[in-house]
Amino acid sequence: MTVSTTPATSRAISVEINGDTVEREVPASRLLVHFLRDDLDLTGTHVGCDTGSCGACTVLVDGLAVKSCSILAVQADGASVRTVEGLASDDGELTALQQSFKDCHALQCGYCTPGMLMSATALLERNPHPSEADVKLALQGNICRCTGYWNIIEAVVAVGQGGAA
Amino acid sequence: MLLREVEYARPATIEEAIALLSGYDGARALAGGQTLVNVMKARAAAPDVLVDLADLDELRRIGFSADQSALELGAMVTSTQIGASSEVEVARPVLAEVVSTIADVQVRNRGTIGGNICVNDPTNHLPPLLVALNATMTIRSVAGERIVAAEEFLIGVYTTAVEEGELLTKVSVPTRRPGSGDAMDGVTLGAHGTYLVSAAASVSPGGVRIAIGCVSAAPVRATAMEQRLASGDFSEASVRAAAEGLGASLDPPSDVHASADYRRHLAEVSAVRAVLRAAQRAKG
Ligand SMILES: Cc1cc2nc3c(=O)[nH]c(=O)nc-3n(C[C@H](O)[C@H](O)[C@H](O)COP(=O)(O)OP(=O)(O)OC[C@H]3O[C@@H](n4cnc5c(N)ncnc54)[C@H](O)[C@@H]3O)c2cc1C
Ligand code: FES
Ligand code: FES
């Protein structure tokens, strides 16, 4: 059997994060969200429930929305990961979605916002002009403790219609 | 939450995966991780070695058996994949319809058919559906391959026919025949939420198969109801009459969401709805 298939308590992983390749040795028990927040200091990704229920920790793994509290960092070996830090450009220009969240007052305390933005980003990549119903389905896994759902839905729909009304 | 120390391996072939599962004490397969990682946090499971199936492309395939009689879903096929598959759409569309109502996008992107049935949580969508569809599961070990019917596969919560050192590789579902139809119904906690009670039905010229979920540790076949419908009369009156006594024959749990009696009632209601819709679809 080759070395890579011998069980070990840690693994050297290579992950593309927001366009940069990151190579690290990580313990097998490290959750992806802790790898992002604690090892890489990418603290935009939040931990809400830590049980796979709230979606605050949502990131994109190979373009798909995933709860980073419910997978191990080693499971992301070889994948491309996008976090909320990867949305705005380096000079701070917001994406159309982020701008729309701002325009529509789609955040109150902001705790759920990174997860909402990542789920909605994945939706808009698949479906650039989502209906209200499409948005509700796509954000089903994201809970907002401030319950500001209407403005969030409005903000995502508005992006597909060319911006906030 | 921090997890207890654990060893990890990512085999490149099914043979290697089986060698790891049978060669190490406390080794366990890791599929999407949606349940396993979360139960490891709660220390409800404490595997010593995780054997990640991620690189086993063969397990991610959707296709047909050599004689085209069965739709074959690899154990690592995700709910999202099933929902978007043209093979599933043609051969057994109810599978796509049902998986698209599991939890949320994120869970469907990671959660696999293999993980769903190996967990065999009584509230999970796929166990009763696969019993109604008369699916079979292929299990591999160093000793070779064996095929188990869904009803024998699903033993109890977190308990299946997969023994230590074995790997579920494939789920085979008979392709839909002319004159047949399938449906799943039930009552959930909120839209796309957890089932309180579920019922899956498959109507075909050969008869009807009905499986009830959430009422026992594994799906329960509604055999008396199936027999009463053998005449092929799927009028509403006939289906309602056939469901009488189903609830009384069950011994469901009581919890904060529903009493045992309420679940008995829901079982009859859900079974009637599922059978009526399946029969409607069988007419084409
Ligand atoms: C918040 C949330 C809500 C959910 N709600 C629902 C719901 O309403 N209905 C529903 O149906 N599902 C629900 N699920 C379950 C989900 O759909 C997945 O099916 C489930 O989490 C397991 O799939 P997985 O691929 O992640 O498996 P894992 O978590 O990786 O594995 C689960 C178990 O199966 C074993 N296993 C996996 N694959 C194999 C294999 N090939 N051979 C042998 N053993 C194997 C593992 O060893 C482990 O013990 C929910 C999950 C979450 C997180
Ligand atoms: S913190 Fe991951 S789903 Fe809540
Ligand atoms: S804005 Fe506060 S949790 Fe959503």
PDB file of N, CA, C and O and ligand atoms in Angstrom, chain A residues 106-113 116 143-148 152, ligand 3:
ATOM      1  N   ALA A 106     -29.962  44.272   3.992  1.00  0.00           N
ATOM      2  CA  ALA A 106     -30.168  42.840   4.148  1.00  0.00           C
ATOM      3  C   ALA A 106     -29.355  42.265   5.314  1.00  0.00           C
ATOM      4  O   ALA A 106     -29.197  41.064   5.414  1.00  0.00           O
ATOM      5  N   LEU A 107     -28.786  43.126   6.148  1.00  0.00           N
ATOM      6  CA  LEU A 107     -28.127  42.601   7.342  1.00  0.00           C
ATOM      7  C   LEU A 107     -28.424  43.492   8.535  1.00  0.00           C
ATOM      8  O   LEU A 107     -28.545  44.698   8.390  1.00  0.00           O
ATOM      9  N   GLN A 108     -28.575  42.824   9.672  1.00  0.00           N
ATOM     10  CA  GLN A 108     -28.787  43.566  10.910  1.00  0.00           C
ATOM     11  C   GLN A 108     -27.534  43.384  11.760  1.00  0.00           C
ATOM     12  O   GLN A 108     -26.599  44.153  11.658  1.00  0.00           O
ATOM     13  N   CYS A 109     -27.439  42.289  12.538  1.00  0.00           N
ATOM     14  CA  CYS A 109     -26.199  42.092  13.300  1.00  0.00           C
ATOM     15  C   CYS A 109     -25.075  41.603  12.401  1.00  0.00           C
ATOM     16  O   CYS A 109     -23.905  41.740  12.727  1.00  0.00           O
ATOM     17  N   GLY A 110     -25.430  40.985  11.265  1.00  0.00           N
ATOM     18  CA  GLY A 110     -24.405  40.545  10.327  1.00  0.00           C
ATOM     19  C   GLY A 110     -23.842  39.158  10.576  1.00  0.00           C
ATOM     20  O   GLY A 110     -22.984  38.694   9.823  1.00  0.00           O
ATOM     21  N   TYR A 111     -24.319  38.493  11.635  1.00  0.00           N
ATOM     22  CA  TYR A 111     -23.698  37.200  11.956  1.00  0.00           C
ATOM     23  C   TYR A 111     -23.930  36.156  10.867  1.00  0.00           C
ATOM     24  O   TYR A 111     -23.027  35.394  10.508  1.00  0.00           O
ATOM     25  N   CYS A 112     -25.120  36.125  10.306  1.00  0.00           N
ATOM     26  CA  CYS A 112     -25.450  35.112   9.300  1.00  0.00           C
ATOM     27  C   CYS A 112     -24.967  35.504   7.918  1.00  0.00           C
ATOM     28  O   CYS A 112     -25.005  34.701   6.992  1.00  0.00           O
ATOM     29  N   THR A 113     -24.559  36.791   7.764  1.00  0.00           N
ATOM     30  CA  THR A 113     -24.327  37.358   6.432  1.00  0.00           C
ATOM     31  C   THR A 113     -23.283  36.611   5.590  1.00  0.00           C
ATOM     32  O   THR A 113     -23.535  36.352   4.407  1.00  0.00           O
ATOM     33  N   MET A 116     -25.004  33.609   4.221  1.00  0.00           N
ATOM     34  CA  MET A 116     -26.038  34.008   3.263  1.00  0.00           C
ATOM     35  C   MET A 116     -25.383  34.389   1.932  1.00  0.00           C
ATOM     36  O   MET A 116     -25.851  34.003   0.857  1.00  0.00           O
ATOM     37  N   ILE A 143     -29.886  30.223   8.450  1.00  0.00           N
ATOM     38  CA  ILE A 143     -30.812  30.816   9.424  1.00  0.00           C
ATOM     39  C   ILE A 143     -30.328  32.214   9.793  1.00  0.00           C
ATOM     40  O   ILE A 143     -29.131  32.434   9.986  1.00  0.00           O
ATOM     41  N   CYS A 144     -31.258  33.158   9.867  1.00  0.00           N
ATOM     42  CA  CYS A 144     -30.944  34.508  10.318  1.00  0.00           C
ATOM     43  C   CYS A 144     -31.590  34.715  11.674  1.00  0.00           C
ATOM     44  O   CYS A 144     -32.812  34.764  11.776  1.00  0.00           O
ATOM     45  N   ARG A 145     -30.765  34.861  12.721  1.00  0.00           N
ATOM     46  CA  ARG A 145     -31.277  34.999  14.082  1.00  0.00           C
ATOM     47  C   ARG A 145     -32.015  36.331  14.246  1.00  0.00           C
ATOM     48  O   ARG A 145     -32.872  36.472  15.092  1.00  0.00           O
ATOM     49  N   CYS A 146     -31.658  37.330  13.410  1.00  0.00           N
ATOM     50  CA  CYS A 146     -32.365  38.610  13.453  1.00  0.00           C
ATOM     51  C   CYS A 146     -33.648  38.548  12.618  1.00  0.00           C
ATOM     52  O   CYS A 146     -34.390  39.520  12.570  1.00  0.00           O
ATOM     53  N   THR A 147     -33.862  37.436  11.957  1.00  0.00           N
ATOM     54  CA  THR A 147     -35.051  37.155  11.145  1.00  0.00           C
ATOM     55  C   THR A 147     -35.313  38.209  10.081  1.00  0.00           C
ATOM     56  O   THR A 147     -36.450  38.528   9.782  1.00  0.00           O
ATOM     57  N   GLY A 148     -34.250  38.730   9.489  1.00  0.00           N
ATOM     58  CA  GLY A 148     -34.440  39.741   8.442  1.00  0.00           C
ATOM     59  C   GLY A 148     -34.563  39.128   7.065  1.00  0.00           C
ATOM     60  O   GLY A 148     -33.976  39.605   6.099  1.00  0.00           O
ATOM     61  N   ILE A 152     -33.237  40.084   2.841  1.00  0.00           N
ATOM     62  CA  ILE A 152     -32.203  39.227   2.249  1.00  0.00           C
ATOM     63  C   ILE A 152     -32.699  38.695   0.899  1.00  0.00           C
ATOM     64  O   ILE A 152     -31.997  38.755  -0.112  1.00  0.00           O
TER      65      ILE A 152
HETATM   66  S1  FES C   3     -28.457  39.626  10.466  1.00  0.00           S
HETATM   67 FE1  FES C   3     -28.299  38.938  12.493  1.00  0.00          FE
HETATM   68  S2  FES C   3     -28.366  36.770  12.232  1.00  0.00           S
HETATM   69 FE2  FES C   3     -28.882  37.496  10.290  1.00  0.00          FE
END
